[in-house]
Structure formats: C-alpha cells, structure tokens
Amino acid sequence: MTKTFDVLCDGYIATMAIKKDGSENLRIGEIQNRLLFWANQFGATPIDQITPDMVDDALVALGQRGKLQPRRKKASVELSTSLSSATIARYFSELASCFKYAKKQKLVPRTWMPPTRGADLPEQDDPDTRYFDSAQVANLVKIARLLDIHWGRMAALIEMAFCTGLRSGNLKELDWAQVDLNAAVVTVARTKNGDPILAPLSSNARIELEKISGKQGLVFAGKQGNAYHWRKLWDKVTSEAGFVGYNFHLLRHSCGSAMAKAGISQANIMSIMGHRSLQASRRYMHLNVAGKQDVVSRVFG
C-alpha cells in the first residue's frame, strides 16, 4: 500500500532536521514551512496518485496566497505582497526533493515518474515576457530544420508542442499508434483511470510529422527506438534564435497564451491543454482582450 503524502512529508522533515555530520540543520524551519504548504494541499492523498495538474493548481494557489508574516506562538498573517518566481521555485524544489526521497526509499514503484516532472513551474515574474509568439515559433522551426542534421525530428517536435501544449513527458512517450494524421489529432492517455487528451494538430505540425519516415514505435525516438533526449539540440536551436535560457516547457505556456490572445474561451483552452481545473488555465486569461471586447460589444454595442 502506497504511503500518503502527509506521512511522507512528516518523515522527510524529520530526516532533514540533522545533517549528515551530526550538526543541526539551520534551514529546517524554512524547509518545514515550505513542505507544510504542500502537506496542506495534498494531505492524505497517496503519493503515486498526485498528478501534475494537482501540482499546477497548488502552484497557482501559492502565487495567489502571497507572502506570510510569521508571529510568535500565533498563526502567520497573510500579506498583500505577492511571492516572487524565485520563491515559488524554492517551494517547488522542496517538493521535488521530497518525491526524490520517496523514490530513494522505494515508497513508490521504480518506474514511477514524480508529478513535478510535468508541472507548470512559473518561469519569471512577468508571465507575458517570455512566451513565444507564432512568428518566433516559425523562426525556431526554420533554425531547427537547418541545425538538426542527425535526428531530423526537431521541427516536428516544436510545431507539435506549440499547437497542442502537450508536456515533454507526453511527447517523449507518444507512439505513432496514437497519431491520426488523416484526422489531424493525437490521443494521449492522461492517467490509468483518467480520460484521454484529444489534441488537434495544426496544419504545420501535420506537415512536419508527415516528413518523418518509418512511422512505427515512438514518434520522437532516437536511433535505438528509445525516447530521444533533445535538451542539447533545443538549447542549440534557441540560442541561435536569440532565446538563450528559454526551456522547452515554455512552448506549452506559449500554446495557452496564443489561444488566449486569439480570444479562445477558458473552457476550450482547458480542453485542448488537458487542464482539469480553472486555476491552471487562468494564468493566460488576462491576455484574452479580444474575448473581453466581444462580450462588451454584445452587451453594450
């Protein structure tokens, strides 16, 4: 029987109280405060049932909560000052370390992938400054065609990540059996018990996928048929395009941002990107100016 997150959290905090050299860990207070936030979010949920969407929702809630002012022998007071992306990243890192400990102690199956791998960690304080737009993605694709000498699938990967908003983990596991080029749609299983994600393909993504030969096994496989690790190639392409330090996951955020700017409803964004809650897609809705203008025009003329 899989341990629950609150039990994992308590045990992990206890192990962190003393360093390996026997000295007291002076950071234990910070670690405990951050992990208690996650314990309040996930509580008695079994470790292996915590999903990336649940982590996403918790990150949004953390950002909305703001800073806390600690008080002696009293509950902390919530301040109006918002948390920085760096602070949220530290909370996220603490959670990832907790899951790593669970795997080390064999509390989860060996093949289990922690939900932090696919969560939408905020990249910067201004959420609108680092999204790719359609023109920038087109440039990335052109550069990928030029620099991807050996693999030959980077252009298709970029187009597909941008138009579907699929996480890198989903793309690495994607099999050709899940791709219907005639219908221009891919089917991705969410979880063992969850509903599948139906992700429509753009015409550009479909064209790039059709260029790939040998449509069997993993779509984005390497020479041996295993999942290809594209990090170095991605870094090379983005550096040449002038986007040094932009990680691959930003294509998912860029998908949501592009749809919001085009006036797509929050419900449709949730459906396309596989969000299960309003919180996860809410981060893009401030960009939906066209949708707001349409509402005002209908009501007030």
Short mmCIF file of C-alpha atoms in Angstrom, two decimals:
data_model
loop_
_atom_site.label_atom_id
_atom_site.label_comp_id
_atom_site.label_asym_id
_atom_site.label_seq_id
_atom_site.Cartn_x
_atom_site.Cartn_y
_atom_site.Cartn_z
CA MET A 1 0.00 0.00 0.00
CA THR A 2 1.42 3.37 -1.05
CA LYS A 3 2.13 5.86 1.73
CA THR A 4 0.18 9.10 1.80
CA PHE A 5 1.83 12.44 1.18
CA ASP A 6 1.35 13.76 4.73
CA VAL A 7 3.18 10.71 6.14
CA LEU A 8 5.97 11.16 3.59
CA CYS A 9 6.21 14.85 4.41
CA ASP A 10 6.46 14.30 8.18
CA GLY A 11 9.10 11.62 7.77
CA TYR A 12 11.14 13.62 5.28
CA ILE A 13 11.15 16.71 7.53
CA ALA A 14 12.34 14.55 10.43
CA THR A 15 15.27 13.24 8.37
CA MET A 16 16.26 16.78 7.38
CA ALA A 17 16.49 18.06 10.98
CA ILE A 18 20.04 16.75 11.42
CA LYS A 19 22.78 16.96 8.78
CA LYS A 20 24.99 14.01 7.86
CA ASP A 21 27.80 15.39 10.01
CA GLY A 22 25.53 15.35 13.06
CA SER A 23 25.04 19.11 13.26
CA GLU A 24 21.66 20.81 13.39
CA ASN A 25 20.21 21.87 10.05
CA LEU A 26 19.65 25.60 10.45
CA ARG A 27 17.40 25.60 7.37
CA ILE A 28 14.93 23.15 8.88
CA GLY A 29 12.45 25.95 9.66
CA GLU A 30 12.37 27.10 6.03
CA ILE A 31 12.14 23.53 4.74
CA GLN A 32 9.32 22.72 7.15
CA ASN A 33 7.28 25.81 6.23
CA ARG A 34 7.52 25.04 2.52
CA LEU A 35 6.67 21.38 2.88
CA LEU A 36 3.77 22.12 5.21
CA PHE A 37 2.23 24.13 2.38
CA TRP A 38 2.38 21.03 0.18
CA ALA A 39 1.08 18.84 3.01
CA ASN A 40 -1.94 21.13 3.32
CA GLN A 41 -2.53 20.83 -0.42
CA PHE A 42 -2.20 17.05 -0.81
CA GLY A 43 -2.88 15.76 2.72
CA ALA A 44 -3.78 12.05 2.80
CA THR A 45 -3.51 11.58 -0.97
CA PRO A 46 -1.39 8.52 -1.82
CA ILE A 47 1.99 9.62 -3.22
CA ASP A 48 1.52 7.88 -6.57
CA GLN A 49 -1.91 9.49 -7.09
CA ILE A 50 -0.63 13.08 -7.05
CA THR A 51 -0.75 14.38 -10.62
CA PRO A 52 1.00 17.25 -12.47
CA ASP A 53 -2.38 19.02 -12.63
CA MET A 54 -2.65 18.89 -8.84
CA VAL A 55 0.83 20.40 -8.56
CA ASP A 56 -0.14 23.05 -11.13
CA ASP A 57 -3.22 24.02 -9.12
CA ALA A 58 -1.19 24.22 -5.93
CA LEU A 59 1.40 26.47 -7.60
CA VAL A 60 -1.35 28.81 -8.74
CA ALA A 61 -2.80 28.84 -5.21
CA LEU A 62 0.66 29.57 -3.81
CA GLY A 63 1.11 32.51 -6.16
CA GLN A 64 -2.30 33.91 -5.21
CA ARG A 65 -1.67 33.45 -1.48
CA GLY A 66 1.21 35.91 -1.24
CA LYS A 67 3.82 36.25 1.48
CA LEU A 68 3.24 35.24 5.10
CA GLN A 69 4.35 37.22 8.14
CA PRO A 70 5.37 34.79 10.93
CA ARG A 71 4.28 35.63 14.50
CA ARG A 72 5.41 34.12 17.77
CA LYS A 73 3.02 31.48 19.10
CA LYS A 74 0.35 32.70 16.67
CA ALA A 75 -0.74 31.84 13.16
CA SER A 76 1.14 33.60 10.37
CA VAL A 77 -0.53 36.62 8.79
CA GLU A 78 -1.02 36.72 5.02
CA LEU A 79 0.41 39.87 3.43
CA SER A 80 -0.73 41.59 0.24
CA THR A 81 2.77 41.29 -1.26
CA SER A 82 2.93 38.57 -3.90
CA LEU A 83 5.59 35.86 -3.95
CA SER A 84 8.40 36.14 -6.47
CA SER A 85 9.01 33.43 -9.05
CA ALA A 86 12.27 32.61 -7.27
CA THR A 87 10.40 31.95 -4.01
CA ILE A 88 7.82 29.78 -5.76
CA ALA A 89 10.68 27.90 -7.40
CA ARG A 90 12.12 27.14 -3.95
CA TYR A 91 8.78 25.70 -2.82
CA PHE A 92 8.71 23.62 -5.99
CA SER A 93 12.28 22.42 -5.47
CA GLU A 94 11.46 21.31 -1.93
CA LEU A 95 8.54 19.27 -3.23
CA ALA A 96 10.73 17.67 -5.92
CA SER A 97 13.30 16.73 -3.25
CA CYS A 98 10.56 15.15 -1.16
CA PHE A 99 9.45 13.00 -4.11
CA LYS A 100 13.09 12.08 -4.81
CA TYR A 101 13.38 10.86 -1.22
CA ALA A 102 10.23 8.75 -1.66
CA LYS A 103 11.77 7.07 -4.68
CA LYS A 104 15.08 6.52 -2.87
CA GLN A 105 13.23 4.79 -0.03
CA LYS A 106 11.28 2.66 -2.55
CA LEU A 107 7.94 4.02 -1.37
CA VAL A 108 6.79 4.18 -5.00
CA PRO A 109 7.30 1.86 -8.00
CA ARG A 110 10.71 2.07 -9.69
CA THR A 111 9.12 3.28 -12.93
CA TRP A 112 7.05 5.99 -11.20
CA MET A 113 7.56 9.48 -12.55
CA PRO A 114 7.16 12.30 -9.98
CA PRO A 115 4.43 14.82 -10.88
CA THR A 116 6.93 17.66 -10.60
CA ARG A 117 8.36 16.46 -13.94
CA GLY A 118 5.27 17.68 -15.77
CA ALA A 119 4.11 20.60 -13.66
CA ASP A 120 3.94 24.17 -14.96
CA LEU A 121 6.54 25.95 -12.85
CA PRO A 122 6.42 29.75 -13.32
CA GLU A 123 9.49 30.91 -15.22
CA GLN A 124 9.57 34.62 -14.39
CA ASP A 125 7.76 37.39 -12.55
CA ASP A 126 6.16 38.83 -15.70
CA PRO A 127 4.26 35.94 -17.33
CA ASP A 128 3.91 37.74 -20.65
CA THR A 129 7.57 38.49 -21.37
CA ARG A 130 8.87 35.05 -22.26
CA TYR A 131 6.12 33.37 -24.23
CA PHE A 132 6.88 32.54 -27.85
CA ASP A 133 4.51 34.00 -30.43
CA SER A 134 3.68 32.34 -33.77
CA ALA A 135 6.36 34.24 -35.69
CA GLN A 136 9.03 33.29 -33.16
CA VAL A 137 7.99 29.64 -33.28
CA ALA A 138 8.20 29.77 -37.09
CA ASN A 139 11.78 31.02 -36.77
CA LEU A 140 12.62 28.26 -34.31
CA VAL A 141 11.30 25.70 -36.79
CA LYS A 142 13.41 27.13 -39.62
CA ILE A 143 16.54 27.04 -37.47
CA ALA A 144 15.69 23.50 -36.32
CA ARG A 145 15.50 22.35 -39.94
CA LEU A 146 18.96 23.81 -40.51
CA LEU A 147 20.73 22.59 -37.36
CA ASP A 148 19.03 19.23 -36.81
CA ILE A 149 21.40 17.26 -39.03
CA HIS A 150 21.17 13.78 -37.49
CA TRP A 151 17.81 13.38 -35.72
CA GLY A 152 15.53 15.10 -38.21
CA ARG A 153 12.52 15.50 -35.92
CA MET A 154 13.14 18.73 -34.05
CA ALA A 155 11.00 20.86 -36.36
CA ALA A 156 8.05 18.48 -35.95
CA LEU A 157 8.56 18.42 -32.18
CA ILE A 158 8.48 22.22 -31.90
CA GLU A 159 5.38 22.57 -34.10
CA MET A 160 3.57 19.85 -32.18
CA ALA A 161 4.48 21.16 -28.73
CA PHE A 162 3.31 24.65 -29.68
CA CYS A 163 -0.05 23.71 -31.20
CA THR A 164 -1.03 21.00 -28.69
CA GLY A 165 0.50 22.30 -25.46
CA LEU A 166 1.50 18.74 -24.57
CA ARG A 167 4.09 18.31 -21.86
CA SER A 168 7.53 16.97 -22.78
CA GLY A 169 6.81 13.73 -20.92
CA ASN A 170 3.73 13.09 -23.08
CA LEU A 171 5.69 13.85 -26.24
CA LYS A 172 8.55 11.53 -25.30
CA GLU A 173 6.09 8.68 -24.72
CA LEU A 174 3.95 9.41 -27.79
CA ASP A 175 3.57 6.41 -30.11
CA TRP A 176 2.62 6.53 -33.78
CA ALA A 177 -0.44 4.40 -32.89
CA GLN A 178 -1.74 7.47 -31.04
CA VAL A 179 -1.36 9.74 -34.07
CA ASP A 180 -4.08 10.02 -36.72
CA LEU A 181 -2.66 12.20 -39.49
CA ASN A 182 -5.82 11.90 -41.59
CA ALA A 183 -7.96 13.31 -38.79
CA ALA A 184 -5.08 15.56 -37.63
CA VAL A 185 -5.40 14.54 -33.99
CA VAL A 186 -3.34 12.73 -31.36
CA THR A 187 -4.73 10.81 -28.39
CA VAL A 188 -2.78 10.89 -25.14
CA ALA A 189 -3.75 8.85 -22.08
CA ARG A 190 -3.87 11.12 -19.04
CA THR A 191 -3.60 8.52 -16.26
CA LYS A 192 -4.56 4.89 -15.65
CA ASN A 193 -8.08 5.94 -14.67
CA GLY A 194 -8.37 9.35 -16.32
CA ASP A 195 -9.88 10.45 -19.58
CA PRO A 196 -7.58 10.68 -22.60
CA ILE A 197 -6.46 14.02 -24.01
CA LEU A 198 -7.51 14.58 -27.63
CA ALA A 199 -5.06 17.09 -29.09
CA PRO A 200 -5.81 18.51 -32.56
CA LEU A 201 -2.83 19.15 -34.85
CA SER A 202 -2.16 22.35 -36.74
CA SER A 203 -1.53 22.13 -40.48
CA ASN A 204 2.14 22.98 -39.88
CA ALA A 205 2.53 20.21 -37.30
CA ARG A 206 0.84 17.73 -39.60
CA ILE A 207 3.16 18.64 -42.49
CA GLU A 208 6.26 18.20 -40.33
CA LEU A 209 5.05 14.86 -38.97
CA GLU A 210 4.39 13.58 -42.48
CA LYS A 211 8.06 14.17 -43.31
CA ILE A 212 9.17 11.62 -40.70
CA SER A 213 9.83 8.18 -42.18
CA GLY A 214 9.21 4.83 -40.50
CA LYS A 215 6.01 5.62 -38.64
CA GLN A 216 6.27 2.87 -36.02
CA GLY A 217 7.10 2.95 -32.34
CA LEU A 218 7.79 6.25 -30.62
CA VAL A 219 7.20 9.37 -32.69
CA PHE A 220 10.20 11.16 -31.23
CA ALA A 221 12.53 8.18 -30.89
CA GLY A 222 16.29 8.09 -31.25
CA LYS A 223 18.29 5.66 -33.38
CA GLN A 224 17.75 2.75 -30.98
CA GLY A 225 13.99 3.31 -30.81
CA ASN A 226 14.11 4.74 -27.29
CA ALA A 227 12.90 8.21 -26.33
CA TYR A 228 15.29 10.83 -27.68
CA HIS A 229 16.78 13.36 -25.25
CA TRP A 230 16.50 16.63 -27.14
CA ARG A 231 17.74 19.06 -24.47
CA LYS A 232 21.11 19.86 -26.12
CA LEU A 233 19.56 20.28 -29.55
CA TRP A 234 16.81 22.50 -28.13
CA ASP A 235 19.40 24.68 -26.38
CA LYS A 236 21.35 24.98 -29.63
CA VAL A 237 18.27 25.99 -31.64
CA THR A 238 17.02 28.53 -29.09
CA SER A 239 20.48 30.03 -28.67
CA GLU A 240 20.79 30.58 -32.41
CA ALA A 241 17.32 32.16 -32.42
CA GLY A 242 18.31 34.59 -29.65
CA PHE A 243 16.36 32.86 -26.87
CA VAL A 244 19.19 31.76 -24.59
CA GLY A 245 17.89 30.09 -21.43
CA TYR A 246 14.34 29.54 -22.71
CA ASN A 247 13.36 26.00 -21.75
CA PHE A 248 11.25 23.61 -23.80
CA HIS A 249 8.31 23.79 -21.38
CA LEU A 250 7.69 27.40 -22.45
CA LEU A 251 6.15 26.03 -25.65
CA ARG A 252 3.28 24.72 -23.51
CA HIS A 253 2.76 28.11 -21.90
CA SER A 254 3.05 29.72 -25.34
CA CYS A 255 0.25 27.50 -26.60
CA GLY A 256 -2.08 28.72 -23.85
CA SER A 257 -1.01 32.32 -24.30
CA ALA A 258 -1.55 32.22 -28.09
CA MET A 259 -5.06 30.82 -27.67
CA ALA A 260 -5.96 33.40 -25.02
CA LYS A 261 -4.71 36.27 -27.21
CA ALA A 262 -6.83 34.91 -30.06
CA GLY A 263 -9.94 35.16 -27.87
CA ILE A 264 -10.36 31.44 -27.23
CA SER A 265 -12.55 30.73 -24.20
CA GLN A 266 -11.10 29.39 -20.99
CA ALA A 267 -13.19 26.23 -21.34
CA ASN A 268 -11.67 25.48 -24.75
CA ILE A 269 -8.15 26.20 -23.51
CA MET A 270 -8.74 23.78 -20.64
CA SER A 271 -9.94 21.11 -23.06
CA ILE A 272 -7.09 21.48 -25.55
CA MET A 273 -4.32 21.67 -22.96
CA GLY A 274 -5.74 18.94 -20.73
CA HIS A 275 -6.32 21.13 -17.67
CA ARG A 276 -8.71 19.74 -15.10
CA SER A 277 -9.29 22.93 -13.19
CA LEU A 278 -9.95 26.59 -13.91
CA GLN A 279 -6.89 27.62 -11.91
CA ALA A 280 -4.39 26.04 -14.31
CA SER A 281 -5.70 27.90 -17.37
CA ARG A 282 -6.49 31.14 -15.51
CA ARG A 283 -2.88 32.34 -15.89
CA TYR A 284 -3.47 33.01 -19.60
CA MET A 285 -6.86 34.71 -19.43
CA HIS A 286 -5.51 38.22 -18.77
CA LEU A 287 -4.28 38.04 -22.38
CA ASN A 288 -7.78 37.42 -23.75
CA VAL A 289 -8.53 41.03 -24.71
CA ALA A 290 -10.45 40.00 -27.82
CA GLY A 291 -12.81 37.84 -25.79
CA LYS A 292 -13.49 40.69 -23.38
CA GLN A 293 -14.09 43.12 -26.24
CA ASP A 294 -16.55 40.69 -27.81
CA VAL A 295 -18.53 40.47 -24.56
CA VAL A 296 -18.67 44.27 -24.18
CA SER A 297 -19.73 44.69 -27.82
CA ARG A 298 -22.55 42.18 -27.46
CA VAL A 299 -23.89 43.77 -24.28
CA PHE A 300 -23.26 47.47 -24.81
CA GLY A 301 -22.80 47.77 -28.56
#
